[in-house]
XYZ file of C-alpha atoms in Angstrom:
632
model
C 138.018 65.681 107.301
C 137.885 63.563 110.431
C 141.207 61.931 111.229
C 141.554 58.504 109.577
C 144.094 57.082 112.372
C 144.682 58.142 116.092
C 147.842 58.968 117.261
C 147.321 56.419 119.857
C 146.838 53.808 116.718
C 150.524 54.812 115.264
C 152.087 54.340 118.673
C 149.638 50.836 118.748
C 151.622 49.850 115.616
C 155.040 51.197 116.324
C 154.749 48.083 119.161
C 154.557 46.136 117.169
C 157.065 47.104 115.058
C 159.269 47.323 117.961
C 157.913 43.310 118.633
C 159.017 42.530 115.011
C 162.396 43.819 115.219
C 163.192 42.414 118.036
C 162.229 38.679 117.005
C 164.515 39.206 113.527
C 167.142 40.562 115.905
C 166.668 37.150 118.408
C 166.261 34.937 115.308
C 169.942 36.589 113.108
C 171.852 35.944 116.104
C 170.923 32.761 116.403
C 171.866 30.802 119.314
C 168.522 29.797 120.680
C 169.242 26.035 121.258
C 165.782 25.228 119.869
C 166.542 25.827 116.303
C 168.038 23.229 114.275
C 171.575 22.776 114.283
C 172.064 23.079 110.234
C 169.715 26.401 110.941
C 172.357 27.806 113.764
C 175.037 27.418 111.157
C 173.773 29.624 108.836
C 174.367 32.980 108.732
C 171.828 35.309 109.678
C 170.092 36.739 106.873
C 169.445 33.377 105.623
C 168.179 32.251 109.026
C 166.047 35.310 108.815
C 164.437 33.815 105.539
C 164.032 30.155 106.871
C 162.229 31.665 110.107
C 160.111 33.632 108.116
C 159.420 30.521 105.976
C 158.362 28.593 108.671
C 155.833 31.810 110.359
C 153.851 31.619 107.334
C 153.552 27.902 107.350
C 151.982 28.347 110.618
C 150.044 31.627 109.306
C 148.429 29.308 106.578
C 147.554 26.667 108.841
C 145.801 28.855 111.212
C 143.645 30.844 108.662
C 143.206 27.500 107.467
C 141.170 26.731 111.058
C 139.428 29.785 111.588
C 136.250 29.116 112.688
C 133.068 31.109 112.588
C 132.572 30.881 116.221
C 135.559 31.911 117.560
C 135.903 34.427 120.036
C 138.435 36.488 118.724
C 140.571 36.664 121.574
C 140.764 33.444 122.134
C 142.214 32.657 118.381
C 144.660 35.409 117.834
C 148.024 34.396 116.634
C 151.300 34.439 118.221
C 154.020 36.976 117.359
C 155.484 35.431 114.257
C 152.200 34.755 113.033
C 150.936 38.394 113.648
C 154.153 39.542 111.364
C 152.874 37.825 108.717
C 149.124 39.149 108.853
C 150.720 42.808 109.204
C 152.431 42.361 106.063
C 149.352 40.715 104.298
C 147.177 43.423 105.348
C 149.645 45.793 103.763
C 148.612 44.741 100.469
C 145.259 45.930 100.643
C 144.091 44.869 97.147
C 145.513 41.321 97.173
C 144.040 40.633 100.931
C 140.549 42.397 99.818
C 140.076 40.168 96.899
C 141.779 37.062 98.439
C 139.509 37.143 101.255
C 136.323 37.174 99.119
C 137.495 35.292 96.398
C 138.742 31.962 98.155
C 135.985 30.730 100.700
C 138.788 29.040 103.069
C 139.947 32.880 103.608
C 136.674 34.236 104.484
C 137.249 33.576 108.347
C 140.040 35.173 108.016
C 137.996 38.822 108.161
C 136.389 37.819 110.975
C 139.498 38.764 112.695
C 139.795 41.836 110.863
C 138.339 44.020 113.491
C 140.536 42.225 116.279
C 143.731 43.445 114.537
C 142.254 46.784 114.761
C 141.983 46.577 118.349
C 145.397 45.604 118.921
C 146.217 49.184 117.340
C 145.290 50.414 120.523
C 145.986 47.111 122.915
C 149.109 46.191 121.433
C 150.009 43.710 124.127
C 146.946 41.435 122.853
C 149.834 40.674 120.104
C 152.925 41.200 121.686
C 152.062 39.486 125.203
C 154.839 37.211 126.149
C 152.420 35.381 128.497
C 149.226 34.874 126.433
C 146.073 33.311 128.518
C 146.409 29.193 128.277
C 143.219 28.686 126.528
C 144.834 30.830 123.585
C 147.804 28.520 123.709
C 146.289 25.434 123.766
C 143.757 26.432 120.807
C 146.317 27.081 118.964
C 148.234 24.041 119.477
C 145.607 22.047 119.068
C 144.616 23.752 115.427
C 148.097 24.405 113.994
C 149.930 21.427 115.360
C 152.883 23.484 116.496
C 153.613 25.020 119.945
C 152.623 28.447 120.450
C 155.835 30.290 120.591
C 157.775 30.446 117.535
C 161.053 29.058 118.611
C 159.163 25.788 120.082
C 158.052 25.678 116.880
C 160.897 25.864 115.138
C 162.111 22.825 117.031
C 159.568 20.906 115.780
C 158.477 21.917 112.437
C 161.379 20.605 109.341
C 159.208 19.332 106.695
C 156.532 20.168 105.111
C 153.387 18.631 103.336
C 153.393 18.859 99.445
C 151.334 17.209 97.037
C 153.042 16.139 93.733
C 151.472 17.616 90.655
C 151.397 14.667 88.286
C 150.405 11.752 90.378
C 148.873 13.754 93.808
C 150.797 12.130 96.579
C 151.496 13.883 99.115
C 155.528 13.932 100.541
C 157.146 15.343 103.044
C 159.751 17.788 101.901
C 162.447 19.515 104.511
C 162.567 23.623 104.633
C 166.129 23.411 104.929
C 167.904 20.637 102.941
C 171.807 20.753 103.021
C 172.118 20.919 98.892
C 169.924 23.817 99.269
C 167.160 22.510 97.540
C 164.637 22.764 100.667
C 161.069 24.270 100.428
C 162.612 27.346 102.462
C 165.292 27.776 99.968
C 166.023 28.902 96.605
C 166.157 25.865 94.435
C 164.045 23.907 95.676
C 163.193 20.473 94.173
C 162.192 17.137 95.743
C 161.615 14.358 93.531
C 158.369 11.871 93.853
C 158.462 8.558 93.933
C 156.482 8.769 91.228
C 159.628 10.124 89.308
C 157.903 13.548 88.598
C 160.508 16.706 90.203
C 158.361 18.388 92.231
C 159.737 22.249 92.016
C 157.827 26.375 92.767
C 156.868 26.768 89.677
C 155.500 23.478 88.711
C 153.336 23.801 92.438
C 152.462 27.445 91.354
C 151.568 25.804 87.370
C 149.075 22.874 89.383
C 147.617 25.479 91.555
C 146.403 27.802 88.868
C 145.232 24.826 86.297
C 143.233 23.978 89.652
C 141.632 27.601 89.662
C 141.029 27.049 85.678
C 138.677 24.125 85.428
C 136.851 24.845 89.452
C 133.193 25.786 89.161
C 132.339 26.422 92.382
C 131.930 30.516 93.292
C 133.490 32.815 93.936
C 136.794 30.225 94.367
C 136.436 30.020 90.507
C 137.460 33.303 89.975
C 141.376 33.829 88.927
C 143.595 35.701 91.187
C 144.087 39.348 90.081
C 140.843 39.352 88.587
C 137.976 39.918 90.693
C 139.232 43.287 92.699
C 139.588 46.877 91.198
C 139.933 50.331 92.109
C 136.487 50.870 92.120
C 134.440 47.942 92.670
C 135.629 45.628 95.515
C 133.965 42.233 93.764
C 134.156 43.088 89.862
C 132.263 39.318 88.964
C 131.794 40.715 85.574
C 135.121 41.305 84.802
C 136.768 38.669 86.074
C 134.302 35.948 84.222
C 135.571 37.961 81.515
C 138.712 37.188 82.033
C 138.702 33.946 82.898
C 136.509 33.277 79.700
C 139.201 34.464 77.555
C 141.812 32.390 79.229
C 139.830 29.311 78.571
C 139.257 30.131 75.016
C 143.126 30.828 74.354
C 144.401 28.091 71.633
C 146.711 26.183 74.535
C 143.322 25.608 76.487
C 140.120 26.000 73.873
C 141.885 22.221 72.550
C 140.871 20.766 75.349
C 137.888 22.750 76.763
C 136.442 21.156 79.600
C 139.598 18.909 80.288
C 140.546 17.857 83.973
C 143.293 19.539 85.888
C 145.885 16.460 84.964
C 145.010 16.711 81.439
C 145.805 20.560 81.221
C 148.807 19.756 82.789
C 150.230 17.282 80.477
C 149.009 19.867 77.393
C 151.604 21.878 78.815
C 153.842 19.563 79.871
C 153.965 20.635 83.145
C 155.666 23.766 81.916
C 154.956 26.930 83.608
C 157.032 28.987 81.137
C 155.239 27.402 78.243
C 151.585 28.301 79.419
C 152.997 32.044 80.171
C 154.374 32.460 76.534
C 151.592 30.208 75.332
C 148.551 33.023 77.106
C 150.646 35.767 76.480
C 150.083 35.380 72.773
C 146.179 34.660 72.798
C 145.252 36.647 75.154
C 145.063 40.728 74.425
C 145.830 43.004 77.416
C 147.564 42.858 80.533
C 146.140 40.261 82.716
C 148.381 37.409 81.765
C 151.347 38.787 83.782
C 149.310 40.066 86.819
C 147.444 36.519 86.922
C 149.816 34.030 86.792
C 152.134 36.270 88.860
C 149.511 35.044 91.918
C 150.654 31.797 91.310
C 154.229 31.119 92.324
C 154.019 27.882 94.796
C 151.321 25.539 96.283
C 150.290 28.206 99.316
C 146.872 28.966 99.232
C 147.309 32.791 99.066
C 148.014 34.666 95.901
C 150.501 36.902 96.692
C 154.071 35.395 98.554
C 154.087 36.610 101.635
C 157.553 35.314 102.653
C 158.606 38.078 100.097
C 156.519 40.610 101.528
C 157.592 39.941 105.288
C 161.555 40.967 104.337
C 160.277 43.698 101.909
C 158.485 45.096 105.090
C 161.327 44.737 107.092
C 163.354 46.997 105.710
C 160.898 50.140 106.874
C 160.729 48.315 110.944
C 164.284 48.879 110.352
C 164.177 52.310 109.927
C 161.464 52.971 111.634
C 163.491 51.356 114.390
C 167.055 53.684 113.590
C 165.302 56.547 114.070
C 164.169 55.500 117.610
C 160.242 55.264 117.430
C 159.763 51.791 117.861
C 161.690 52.205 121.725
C 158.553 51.821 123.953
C 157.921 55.349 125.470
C 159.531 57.310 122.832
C 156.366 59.452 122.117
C 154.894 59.317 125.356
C 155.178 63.223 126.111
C 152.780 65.535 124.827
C 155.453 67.106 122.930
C 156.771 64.622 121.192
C 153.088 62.975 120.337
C 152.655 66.304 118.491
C 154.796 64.356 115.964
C 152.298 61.960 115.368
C 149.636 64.550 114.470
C 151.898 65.995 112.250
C 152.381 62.456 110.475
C 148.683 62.030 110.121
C 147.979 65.085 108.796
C 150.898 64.692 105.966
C 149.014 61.303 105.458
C 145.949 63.347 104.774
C 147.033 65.659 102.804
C 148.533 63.305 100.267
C 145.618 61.126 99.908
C 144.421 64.458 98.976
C 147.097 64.447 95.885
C 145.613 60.668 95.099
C 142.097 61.892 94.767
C 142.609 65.394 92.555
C 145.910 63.396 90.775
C 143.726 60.233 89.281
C 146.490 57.879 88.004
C 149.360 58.869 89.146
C 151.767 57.054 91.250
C 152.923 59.169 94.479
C 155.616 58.443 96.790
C 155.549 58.414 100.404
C 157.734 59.917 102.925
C 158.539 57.405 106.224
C 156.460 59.755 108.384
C 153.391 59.330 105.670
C 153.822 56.026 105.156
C 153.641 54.932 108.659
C 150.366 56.431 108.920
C 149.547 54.779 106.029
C 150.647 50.966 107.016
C 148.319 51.890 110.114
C 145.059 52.911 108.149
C 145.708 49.855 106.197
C 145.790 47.502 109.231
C 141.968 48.605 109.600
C 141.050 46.559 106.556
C 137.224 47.137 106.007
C 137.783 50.641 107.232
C 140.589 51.416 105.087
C 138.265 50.526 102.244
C 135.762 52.322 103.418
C 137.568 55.610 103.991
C 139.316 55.035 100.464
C 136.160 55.351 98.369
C 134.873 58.229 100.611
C 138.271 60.158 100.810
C 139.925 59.462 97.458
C 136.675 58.125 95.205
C 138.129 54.759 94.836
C 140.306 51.945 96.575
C 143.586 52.856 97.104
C 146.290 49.696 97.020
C 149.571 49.859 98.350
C 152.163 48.227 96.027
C 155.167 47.220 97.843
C 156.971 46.288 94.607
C 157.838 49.173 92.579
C 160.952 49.307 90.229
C 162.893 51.703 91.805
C 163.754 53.863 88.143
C 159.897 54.071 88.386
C 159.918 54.898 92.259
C 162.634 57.519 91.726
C 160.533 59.060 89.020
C 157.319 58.885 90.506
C 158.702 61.090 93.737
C 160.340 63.713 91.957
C 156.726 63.929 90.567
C 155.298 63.951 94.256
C 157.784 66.240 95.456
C 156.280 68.928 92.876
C 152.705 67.709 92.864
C 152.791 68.697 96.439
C 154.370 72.026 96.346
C 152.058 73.005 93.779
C 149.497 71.767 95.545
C 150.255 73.218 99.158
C 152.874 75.631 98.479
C 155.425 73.719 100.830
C 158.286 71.170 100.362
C 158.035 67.674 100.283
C 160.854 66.065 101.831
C 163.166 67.930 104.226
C 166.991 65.892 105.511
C 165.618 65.450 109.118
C 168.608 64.646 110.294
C 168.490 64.579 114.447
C 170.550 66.935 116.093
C 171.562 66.354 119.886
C 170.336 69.385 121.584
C 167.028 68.609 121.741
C 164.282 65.737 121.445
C 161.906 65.533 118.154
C 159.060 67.203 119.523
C 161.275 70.295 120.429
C 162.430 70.365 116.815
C 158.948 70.380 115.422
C 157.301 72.522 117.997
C 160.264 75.100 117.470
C 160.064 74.351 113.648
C 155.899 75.558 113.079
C 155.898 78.313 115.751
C 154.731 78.439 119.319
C 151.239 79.627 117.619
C 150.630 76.354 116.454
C 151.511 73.658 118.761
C 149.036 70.635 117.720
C 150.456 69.555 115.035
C 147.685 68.563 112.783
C 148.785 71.117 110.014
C 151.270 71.039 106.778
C 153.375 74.316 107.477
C 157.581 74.656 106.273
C 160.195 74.802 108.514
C 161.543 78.578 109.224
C 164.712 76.981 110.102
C 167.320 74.132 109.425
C 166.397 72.424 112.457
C 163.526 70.142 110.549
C 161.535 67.366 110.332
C 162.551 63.466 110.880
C 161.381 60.515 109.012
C 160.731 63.120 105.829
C 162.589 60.743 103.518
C 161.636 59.001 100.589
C 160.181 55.125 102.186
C 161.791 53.292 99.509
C 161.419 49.637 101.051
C 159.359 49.032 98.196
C 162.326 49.597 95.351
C 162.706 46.838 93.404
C 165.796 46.215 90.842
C 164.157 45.101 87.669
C 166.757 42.107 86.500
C 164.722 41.971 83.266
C 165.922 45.510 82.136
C 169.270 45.285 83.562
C 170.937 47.300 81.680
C 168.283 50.206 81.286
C 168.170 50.195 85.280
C 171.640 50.568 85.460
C 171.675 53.339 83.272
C 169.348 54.929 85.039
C 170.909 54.776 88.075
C 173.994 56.339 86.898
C 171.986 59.082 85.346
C 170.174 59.830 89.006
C 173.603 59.476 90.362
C 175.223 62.325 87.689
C 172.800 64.559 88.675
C 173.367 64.496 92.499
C 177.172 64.646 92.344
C 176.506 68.205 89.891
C 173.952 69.326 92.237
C 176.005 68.810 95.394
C 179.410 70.685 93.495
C 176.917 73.270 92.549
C 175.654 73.621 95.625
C 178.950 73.398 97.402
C 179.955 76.525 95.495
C 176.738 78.576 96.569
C 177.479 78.055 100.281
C 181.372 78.811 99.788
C 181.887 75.085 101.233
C 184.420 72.711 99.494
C 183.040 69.491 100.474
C 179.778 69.082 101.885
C 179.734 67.606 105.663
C 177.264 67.501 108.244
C 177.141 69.990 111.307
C 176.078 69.736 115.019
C 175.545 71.919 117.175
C 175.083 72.087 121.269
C 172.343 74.209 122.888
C 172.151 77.380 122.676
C 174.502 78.136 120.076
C 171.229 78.529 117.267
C 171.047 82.272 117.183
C 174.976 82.571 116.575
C 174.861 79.423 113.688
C 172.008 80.137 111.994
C 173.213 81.069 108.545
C 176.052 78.605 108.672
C 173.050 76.322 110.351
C 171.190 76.917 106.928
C 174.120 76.117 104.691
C 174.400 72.847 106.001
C 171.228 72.012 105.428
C 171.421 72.570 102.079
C 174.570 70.711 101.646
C 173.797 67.788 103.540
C 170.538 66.985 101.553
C 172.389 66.590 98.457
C 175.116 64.476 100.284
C 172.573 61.634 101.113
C 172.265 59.684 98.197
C 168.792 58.698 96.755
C 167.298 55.987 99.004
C 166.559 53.996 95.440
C 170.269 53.644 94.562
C 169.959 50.671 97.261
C 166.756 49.008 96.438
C 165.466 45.044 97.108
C 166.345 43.356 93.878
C 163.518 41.679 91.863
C 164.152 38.621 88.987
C 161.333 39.223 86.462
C 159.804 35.653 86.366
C 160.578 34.773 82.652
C 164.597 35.996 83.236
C 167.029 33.527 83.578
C 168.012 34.638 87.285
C 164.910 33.588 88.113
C 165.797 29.971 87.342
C 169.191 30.223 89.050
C 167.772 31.558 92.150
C 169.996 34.096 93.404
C 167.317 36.123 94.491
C 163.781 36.813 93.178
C 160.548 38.565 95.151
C 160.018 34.922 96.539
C 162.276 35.460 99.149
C 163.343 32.157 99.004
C 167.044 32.713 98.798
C 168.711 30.387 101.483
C 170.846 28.836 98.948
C 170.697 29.453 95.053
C 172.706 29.655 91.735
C 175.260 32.038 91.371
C 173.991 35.499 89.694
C 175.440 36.699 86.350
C 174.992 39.515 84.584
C 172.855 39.096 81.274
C 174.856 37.125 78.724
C 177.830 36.281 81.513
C 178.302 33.612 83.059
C 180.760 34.710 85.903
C 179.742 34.829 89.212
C 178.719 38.276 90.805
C 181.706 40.168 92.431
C 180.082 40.406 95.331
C 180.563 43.928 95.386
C 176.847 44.386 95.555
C 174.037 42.513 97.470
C 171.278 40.202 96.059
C 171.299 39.818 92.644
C 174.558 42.366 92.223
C 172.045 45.227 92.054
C 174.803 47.494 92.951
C 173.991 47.646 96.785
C 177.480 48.210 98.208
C 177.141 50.580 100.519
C 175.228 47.770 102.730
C 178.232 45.991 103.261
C 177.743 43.259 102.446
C 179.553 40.666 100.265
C 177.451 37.329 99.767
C 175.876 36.398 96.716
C 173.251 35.261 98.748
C 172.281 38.224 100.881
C 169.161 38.445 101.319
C 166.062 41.356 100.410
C 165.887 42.397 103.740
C 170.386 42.949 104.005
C 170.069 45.049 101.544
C 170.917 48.957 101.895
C 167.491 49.317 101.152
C 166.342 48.898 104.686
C 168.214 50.996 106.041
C 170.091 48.677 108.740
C 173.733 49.930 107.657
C 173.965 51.857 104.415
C 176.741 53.178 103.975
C 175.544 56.568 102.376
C 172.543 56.944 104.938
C 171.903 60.054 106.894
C 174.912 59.935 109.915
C 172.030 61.446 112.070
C 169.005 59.750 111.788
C 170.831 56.389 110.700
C 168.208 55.336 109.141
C 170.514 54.325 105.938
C 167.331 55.699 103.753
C 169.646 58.568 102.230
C 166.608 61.289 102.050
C 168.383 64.213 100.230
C 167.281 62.880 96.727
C 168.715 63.935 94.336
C 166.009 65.657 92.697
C 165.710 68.084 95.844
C 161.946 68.032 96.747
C 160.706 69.745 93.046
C 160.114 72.940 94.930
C 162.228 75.352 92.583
């Protein structure tokens, strides 16, 4: 098999990583003078949101301009911008079928092959002096300045059309009740009296969908895509047909968008339960999931830009987003080594039909940069694997805890080698040293799966968990879950601590030359310290199921839209959380933090300061899971 990304193409995207960090890092401190003064006086995870907020206002309103005869070049977006395509693209399903489904998209894969470029020209993106004809085209299309923070200056309200009479208002991003369009409770009220609110944009949008004719932007989100066929038109007529003929709609087949909307009284909830009955299967849930606000894409992307950060954050604590970090040969031989783990488990994937596999960091970097090559990535997916491979970047993290003890087997049954080593950097020696040691001098390209002979392994090896979601609607199962996961690491780490003769287990360095002498003790530690990280999913991003009751309070939800919001409670409380845990009181307190409004991307889960993350690496990702790797 011919390599499906370039080494060259990782370091191309850990650029841009690097680029991304660095504008959260600029935009949490905030004291850039150009951002609003309520803004500065937030703190910064909630400053993170509005920014983020505001990049994919300006994301919509360029795709919204592409034009057929652009030269690419000339049209590419600025920084901010650029985040938010990178974490579109990395949900390859949604971004497949969004872009053929909604014509007003369909530019939009024009500039496809352009991102692919930048893999190896990251400065295209990252430039911080970008040719004037790029800056004034964008101006002149987006109505905003190019760079971000001019933008930010400029751009407090935004356009949104009332669902019952279809004015248009302007409503602020930040509003000081938090009820903004950038925060969690957001509500402005017409002048036609109507309260204009997420779900009742997200209701308007889909009755929109229901009663257009015109193809393929008739087709329902969720509908149209599958695993195997890119542009399914049978099934989603199918399903479309059905959600016409439910008994809420059938009544009034045929029936404008404002009368659907007063059949169900402009209630999104009551259309959910309402379809949920009628119609047989699983589409309700995925369908109407697509339509959460007024944006014109179907999946929300300000969610998806913090549930991305989390991994730049790691990516970043282990050190290879620093520019130059892989530029010797012998650290690059990293990079082989992450493609050809990527390889081999979309070689799982293909002889595994079904299943749901887990990612290490290393894999999953490769894999964020195959998907970043959108018509390729399809392309290689039904030649590699047999079908289309998405990349869901909301998994419950019970589920995601499950599904990689599974992988961890799967894979040593299928290659006779472990999963998931600690990886935790030592000082003596740089990562390509540890890895060229680690396979033997007889192998030294790095495109191969082989063990480590030693306890000097592997980096980035963990579990990428920046996916883990909390479910809120099964609280209490997730909790129990949890505790279960946690049970079994505390009796594997006692059990363990007896084997090695070690009392409490604790993490070892060593200096140069002092391997030979420490090798068994060397060894020992290994094995202790894997079972002292704790599982990467005991700190996951939080997730309100839409028909739970957090959902309407706001605290924090896959929206992202958390500036401000109700207090959370635990299921059938109505106390406040203790703030002992982050978002949602998911249980996150090794982060350290204590708001009830922290925010997807604070959370332990990204590895920016958990307390129980590998000391080494400090990638806060944990990594010794407490399931081993399934190699016993």
């Amino acid at each position: 098999m011919s390599q499906l990304v370039t080494p060259q193409q990782l370091k191309g995207h850990l650029a841009l990583l690097h680029a991304f960090h660095t504008l959260r890092e600029t935009v949490q401190v905030g004291n850039d003078d150009r951002f609003p003064e309520s803004v500065r006086l937030l703190d910064s995870d909630r400053r993170w949101t509005w920014f983020v907020s505001l990049a994919v206002e300006r994301f919509e309103r360029w795709c919204l301009t592409i034009e057929e005869s652009d030269t690419e070049w000339r049209g590419l977006p600025p920084i901010d911008v650029a985040m938010v395509w990178h974490a579109y693209l990395l949900n390859p399903s949604w971004y497949a079928e969004d872009t053929v489904r909604i014509s007003k998209l369909k530019a939009l894969a024009k500039y496809n092959k352009g991102f692919a470029i930048c893999l190896d020209f990251p400065n295209i993106l990252t430039t911080e002096v970008p040719r004037q004809d790029r800056v004034e085209t964008w101006r002149q299309r987006t109505g905003t300045p190019y760079h971000p923070f001019d933008a930010a200056a400029v751009l407090t309200h935004k356009h949104v059309g009332c669902p019952q009479c279809s004015k248009v208002i302007l409503a602020a991003f930040v509003d000081p009740n938090g009820m903004g369009y950038a925060q969690g409770n957001f509500k402005v009220l017409c002048m036609c009296g109507f309260e204009i609110t997420k779900p009742a944009l997200g209701l308007h949008k889909f009755v929109k969908n229901l009663v257009e004719k015109n193809m393929p932007d008739a087709y329902l989100a969720g509908s149209l895509h599958t695993p195997r066929d890119a542009n399914h038109t049978t099934r989603a007529g199918l399903i479309k047909s059905a959600i016409l003929q439910a008994k809420p709609l059938s009544r009034i087949a045929g029936g404008s968008t404002e009368q659907i909307m007063e059949k169900m009284q402009y209630d999104r909830k009551k259309l959910h339960t309402a379809l949920s009955e009628s119609v047989k299967g699983n589409h309700i849930g995925r369908v109407l999931g697509a339509y959460t606000d007024d944006r014109i894409f179907s999946i929300d992307l300000i969610g998806a830009v913090l549930r991305q950060a989390s991994f730049v954050a790691k990516m970043a604590d282990l050190g290879w987003t620093q520019p130059g970090f892989f530029d010797s040969a012998e650290d690059a031989i990293v990079l082989q080594h992450c493609i050809a783990r990527y390889q081999a488990f979309l070689g799982l994937m293909k002889e595994s039909q079904g299943s749901l596999f887990v990612p290490t960091l290393d894999i999953d970097l490769a894999w964020h940069t195959h998907q970043l090559m959108a018509r390729r990535y399809q392309q290689d997916c039904f030649q590699v694997v047999g079908h289309f491979v998405n990349h869901d970047d909301k998994v419950e993290e019970d589920h995601l805890a499950t599904s990689f003890d599974v992988t961890c087997r799967v894979w040593k049954e299928r290659y006779g080698l472990p999963y998931m080593y600690c990886g935790c950097p030592l000082p003596d020696e740089s990562i390509g040293q540890r890895l060229r040691r680690t396979l033997g001098s007889t192998h030294n390209n790095g495109d191969f799966l082989l063990a480590p002979s030693d306890a000097m392994s592997r980096a980035a090896t963990h579990p990428s968990d920046h996916n883990a979601v909390f479910a809120m609607h099964r609280r209490v199962q997730s909790f129990r879950a949890r505790e279960k996961r946690m049970t079994a690491l505390t009796e594997r780490a006692q059990e363990t601590s007896q084997y090695t003769g070690e009392n409490t287990p604790r993490y070892t360095q060593t200096t140069s030359g002092s391997r030979n002498d420490a090798d068994g003790r060397l060894q020992r530690q290994a094995i202790v310290s894997a079972f002292a990280h704790a599982p990467a999913f005991l700190h996951a991003i939080p997730m309100c199921h839409h028909q739970h009751r957090h959902h309407e309070q706001s605290s924090v939800a896959s929206s992202g839209g958390i500036l401000f919001g109700g207090n959370c409670t635990m299921a059938g409380d109505t106390s406040p959380c203790s703030g002992a845990g982050c978002a949602g009181c998911a249980g996150c307190a090794g982060c350290g933090s204590t708001s009830t409004y922290t925010t997807a991307a604070a959370c332990g889960g990204c590895g920016s300061g958990c307390g129980s993350g590998c000391g080494g690496c400090g990638g806060g990702c944990g990594g010794g899971c407490g399931s081993g790797c399934g190699s016993n």
